[in-house]
C-alpha positions as a Python dict, from the first residue, in 0.01 Angstrom:
ca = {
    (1, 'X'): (0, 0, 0),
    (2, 'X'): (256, 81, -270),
    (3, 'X'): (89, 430, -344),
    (4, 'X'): (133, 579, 27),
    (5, 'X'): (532, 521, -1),
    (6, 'X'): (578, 673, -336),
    (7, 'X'): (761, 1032, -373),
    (8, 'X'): (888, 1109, -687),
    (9, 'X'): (765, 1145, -973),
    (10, 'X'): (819, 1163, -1353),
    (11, 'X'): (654, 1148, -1658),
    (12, 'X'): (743, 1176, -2028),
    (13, 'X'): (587, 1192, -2333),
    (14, 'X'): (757, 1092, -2654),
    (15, 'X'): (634, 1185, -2980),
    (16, 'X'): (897, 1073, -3283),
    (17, 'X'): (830, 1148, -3636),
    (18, 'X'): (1099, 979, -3869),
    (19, 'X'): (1250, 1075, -4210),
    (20, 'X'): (1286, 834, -4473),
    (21, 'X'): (1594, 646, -4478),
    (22, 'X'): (1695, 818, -4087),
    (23, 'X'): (1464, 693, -3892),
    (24, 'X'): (1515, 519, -3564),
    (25, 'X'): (1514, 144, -3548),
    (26, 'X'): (1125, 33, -3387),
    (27, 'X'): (1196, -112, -3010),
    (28, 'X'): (951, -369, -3102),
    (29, 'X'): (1164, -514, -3405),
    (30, 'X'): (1459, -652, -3154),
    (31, 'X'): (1377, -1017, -3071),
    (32, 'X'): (1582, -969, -2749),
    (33, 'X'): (1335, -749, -2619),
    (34, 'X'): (1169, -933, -2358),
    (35, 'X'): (790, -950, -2404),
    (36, 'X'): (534, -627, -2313),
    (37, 'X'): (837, -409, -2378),
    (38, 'X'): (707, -301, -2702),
    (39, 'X'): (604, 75, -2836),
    (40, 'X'): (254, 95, -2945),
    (41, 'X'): (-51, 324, -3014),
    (42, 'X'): (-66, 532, -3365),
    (43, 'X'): (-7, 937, -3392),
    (44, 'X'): (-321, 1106, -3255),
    (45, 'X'): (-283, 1365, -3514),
    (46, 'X'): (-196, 1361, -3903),
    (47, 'X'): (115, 1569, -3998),
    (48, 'X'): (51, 1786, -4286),
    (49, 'X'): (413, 1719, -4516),
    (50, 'X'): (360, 2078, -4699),
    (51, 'X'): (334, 2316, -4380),
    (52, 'X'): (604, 2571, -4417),
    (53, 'X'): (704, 2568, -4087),
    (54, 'X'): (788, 2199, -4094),
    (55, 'X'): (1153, 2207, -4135),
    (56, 'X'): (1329, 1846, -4344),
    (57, 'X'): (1641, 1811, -4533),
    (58, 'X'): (1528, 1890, -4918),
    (59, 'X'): (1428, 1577, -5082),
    (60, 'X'): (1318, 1389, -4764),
    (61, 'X'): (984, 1308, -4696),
    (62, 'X'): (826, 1233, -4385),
    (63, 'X'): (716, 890, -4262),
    (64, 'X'): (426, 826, -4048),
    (65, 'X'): (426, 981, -3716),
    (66, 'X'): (377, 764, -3401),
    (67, 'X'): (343, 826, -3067),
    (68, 'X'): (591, 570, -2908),
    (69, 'X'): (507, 619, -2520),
    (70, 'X'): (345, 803, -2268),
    (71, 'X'): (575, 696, -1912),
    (72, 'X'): (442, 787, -1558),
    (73, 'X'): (754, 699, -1352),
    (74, 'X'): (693, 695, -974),
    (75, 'X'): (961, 600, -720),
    (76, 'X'): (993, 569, -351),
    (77, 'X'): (1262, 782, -213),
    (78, 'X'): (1498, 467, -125),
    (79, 'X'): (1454, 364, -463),
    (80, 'X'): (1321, 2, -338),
    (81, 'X'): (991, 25, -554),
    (82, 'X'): (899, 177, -881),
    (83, 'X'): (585, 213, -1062),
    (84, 'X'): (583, 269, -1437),
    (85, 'X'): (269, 343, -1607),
    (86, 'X'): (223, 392, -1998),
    (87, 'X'): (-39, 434, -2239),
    (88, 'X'): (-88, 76, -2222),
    (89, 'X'): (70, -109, -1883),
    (90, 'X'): (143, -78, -1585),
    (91, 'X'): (473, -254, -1430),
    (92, 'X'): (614, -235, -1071),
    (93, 'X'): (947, -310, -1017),
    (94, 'X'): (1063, -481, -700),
    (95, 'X'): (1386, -449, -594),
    (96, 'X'): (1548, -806, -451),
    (97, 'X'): (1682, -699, -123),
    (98, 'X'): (1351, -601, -4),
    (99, 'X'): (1197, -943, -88),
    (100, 'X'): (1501, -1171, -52),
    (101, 'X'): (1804, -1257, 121),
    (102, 'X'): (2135, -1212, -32),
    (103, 'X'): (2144, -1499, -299),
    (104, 'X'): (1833, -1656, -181),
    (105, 'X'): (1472, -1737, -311),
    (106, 'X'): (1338, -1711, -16),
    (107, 'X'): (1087, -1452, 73),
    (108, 'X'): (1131, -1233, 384),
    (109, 'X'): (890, -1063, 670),
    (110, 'X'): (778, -741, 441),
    (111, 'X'): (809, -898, 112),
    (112, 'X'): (365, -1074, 156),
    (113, 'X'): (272, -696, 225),
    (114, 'X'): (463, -550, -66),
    (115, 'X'): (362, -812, -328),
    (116, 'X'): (-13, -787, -237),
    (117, 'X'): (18, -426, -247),
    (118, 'X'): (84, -489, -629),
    (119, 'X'): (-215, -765, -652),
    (120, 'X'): (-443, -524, -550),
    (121, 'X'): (-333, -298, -797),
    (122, 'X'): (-358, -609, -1064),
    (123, 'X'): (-754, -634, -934),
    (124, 'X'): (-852, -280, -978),
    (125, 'X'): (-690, -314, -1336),
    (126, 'X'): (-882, -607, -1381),
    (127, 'X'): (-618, -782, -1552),
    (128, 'X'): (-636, -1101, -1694),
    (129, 'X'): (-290, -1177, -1805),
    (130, 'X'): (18, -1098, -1574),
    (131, 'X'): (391, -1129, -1632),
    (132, 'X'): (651, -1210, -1353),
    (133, 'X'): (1049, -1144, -1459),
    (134, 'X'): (1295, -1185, -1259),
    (135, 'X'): (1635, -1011, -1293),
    (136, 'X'): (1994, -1006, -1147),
    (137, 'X'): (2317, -829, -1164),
    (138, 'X'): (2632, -970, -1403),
    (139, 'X'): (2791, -1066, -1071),
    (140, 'X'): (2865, -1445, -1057),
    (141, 'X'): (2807, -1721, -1367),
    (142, 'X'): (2518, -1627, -1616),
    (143, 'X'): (2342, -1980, -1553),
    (144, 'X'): (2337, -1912, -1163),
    (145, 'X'): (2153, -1613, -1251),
    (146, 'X'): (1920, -1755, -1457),
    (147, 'X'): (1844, -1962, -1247),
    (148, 'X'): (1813, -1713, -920),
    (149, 'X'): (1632, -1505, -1118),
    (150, 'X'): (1356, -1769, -1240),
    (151, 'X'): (1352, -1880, -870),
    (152, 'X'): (1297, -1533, -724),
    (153, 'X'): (1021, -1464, -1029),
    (154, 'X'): (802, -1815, -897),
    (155, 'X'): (825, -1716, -526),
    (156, 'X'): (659, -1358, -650),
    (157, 'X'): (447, -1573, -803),
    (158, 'X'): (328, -1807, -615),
    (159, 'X'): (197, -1447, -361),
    (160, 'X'): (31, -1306, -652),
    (161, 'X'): (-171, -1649, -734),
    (162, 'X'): (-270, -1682, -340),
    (163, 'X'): (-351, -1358, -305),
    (164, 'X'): (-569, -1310, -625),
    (165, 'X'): (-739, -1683, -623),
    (166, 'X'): (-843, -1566, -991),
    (167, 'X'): (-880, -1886, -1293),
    (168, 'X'): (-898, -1609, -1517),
    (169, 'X'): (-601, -1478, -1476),
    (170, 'X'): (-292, -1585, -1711),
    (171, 'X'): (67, -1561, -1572),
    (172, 'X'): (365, -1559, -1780),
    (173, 'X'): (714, -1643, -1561),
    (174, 'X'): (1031, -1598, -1663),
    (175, 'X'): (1391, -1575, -1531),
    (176, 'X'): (1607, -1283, -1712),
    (177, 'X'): (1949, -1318, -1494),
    (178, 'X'): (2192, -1048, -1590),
    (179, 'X'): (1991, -903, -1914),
    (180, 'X'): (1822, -613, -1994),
    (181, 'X'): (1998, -418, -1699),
    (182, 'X'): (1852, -99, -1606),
    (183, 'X'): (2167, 50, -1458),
    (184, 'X'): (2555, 23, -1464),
    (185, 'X'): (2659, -285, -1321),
    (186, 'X'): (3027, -139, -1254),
    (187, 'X'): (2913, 47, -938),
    (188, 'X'): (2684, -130, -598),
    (189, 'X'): (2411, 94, -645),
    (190, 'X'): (2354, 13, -1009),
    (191, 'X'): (2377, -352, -956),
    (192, 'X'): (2158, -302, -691),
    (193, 'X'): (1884, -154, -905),
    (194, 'X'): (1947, -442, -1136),
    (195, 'X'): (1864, -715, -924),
    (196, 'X'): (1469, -671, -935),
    (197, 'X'): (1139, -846, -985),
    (198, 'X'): (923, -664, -1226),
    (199, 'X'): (512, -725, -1241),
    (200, 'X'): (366, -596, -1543),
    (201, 'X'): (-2, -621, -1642),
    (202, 'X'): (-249, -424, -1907),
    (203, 'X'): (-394, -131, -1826),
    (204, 'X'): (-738, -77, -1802),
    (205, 'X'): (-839, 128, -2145),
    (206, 'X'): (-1027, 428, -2041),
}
């Protein structure tokens, strides 16, 4: 299972509160944003404007506070898996070398194990919609990328759907290539990171 290999762990807990005319752009307004990426839940709390201690520039006023994210990142030690969990998903990241050849679709020997690992996870969640991106580094044309990346995403697929034998569950499959990088493509190790399969699925609300 994914759990037993896991080692590191992480977790942070962002709370913004924006000024009028300063405040940070929303995640959720960028189209590029590929779907499920999106901040969400309100402020638990109200924020009383008058408290003296509250500290704005004079003639600002506060807008409404939101809590963006609550992130539980867990890693293995190699860095080959990562789980993220926030106040309202869970996604595991795969990286491509431990499912794949080099340049290749093509599922190898561990790759079943790992991917049903992450089904069972989908089952306890009791998930009925599932999304399957696939991701490379800039290495190589865009399209070939694309492409890979949509290839690698079905074969993921395809292990989730046998393993699961669920109707009810929805899948949504897509092939990134080279966007939305998580590292710095100018070194191995961030290109590395970058070439990935990431399963993402609701959580189950408490």
């Amino acid at each position: 299972m994914f759990s037993s290999r896991l080692a590191l762990a992480a977790t942070t807990f962002l709370l913004t509160v924006g000024l009028s005319g300063t405040g940070m752009a929303a995640h959720a307004d960028d189209p590029n944003d590929p779907p499920g990426t999106e901040p969400s839940a309100s402020a638990p709390v109200e924020v009383d404007p008058n408290d003296p201690d509250l500290k704005i520039p004079d003639g600002a006023t506060l807008a409404q506070a939101k809590v963006l994210d609550i992130k539980s990142v867990v890693e293995d030690q190699s860095g080959d898996e990562r789980r993220e969990d926030t106040n309202t998903n869970v996604t595991f990241a795969l990286q491509a070398e431990v499912l794949f050849g080099k340049d290749s679709a093509k599922l190898g020997a561990e790759a079943k194990s790992r991917i049903e690992g992450i089904a069972e996870e989908v089952s306890n969640q009791n998930a009925t919609r599932v999304r399957v991106f696939g991701f490379t580094d800039d290495l190589g044309s865009s399209a070939h990328g694309d492409v890979l990346s949509r290839k690698r995403a079905n074969a993921v697929h395809d292990v989730l759907t046998q393993t699961l034998n669920d109707a009810d569950i929805t899948y949504e499959v897509r092939g990134y290539g080279e966007q939305y990088p998580i590292a710095d493509n100018s070194t191995e190790a961030g290109r590395k990171k970058n070439r990935r399969v990431e399963v993402s699925f609701p959580r189950t609300e408490a």
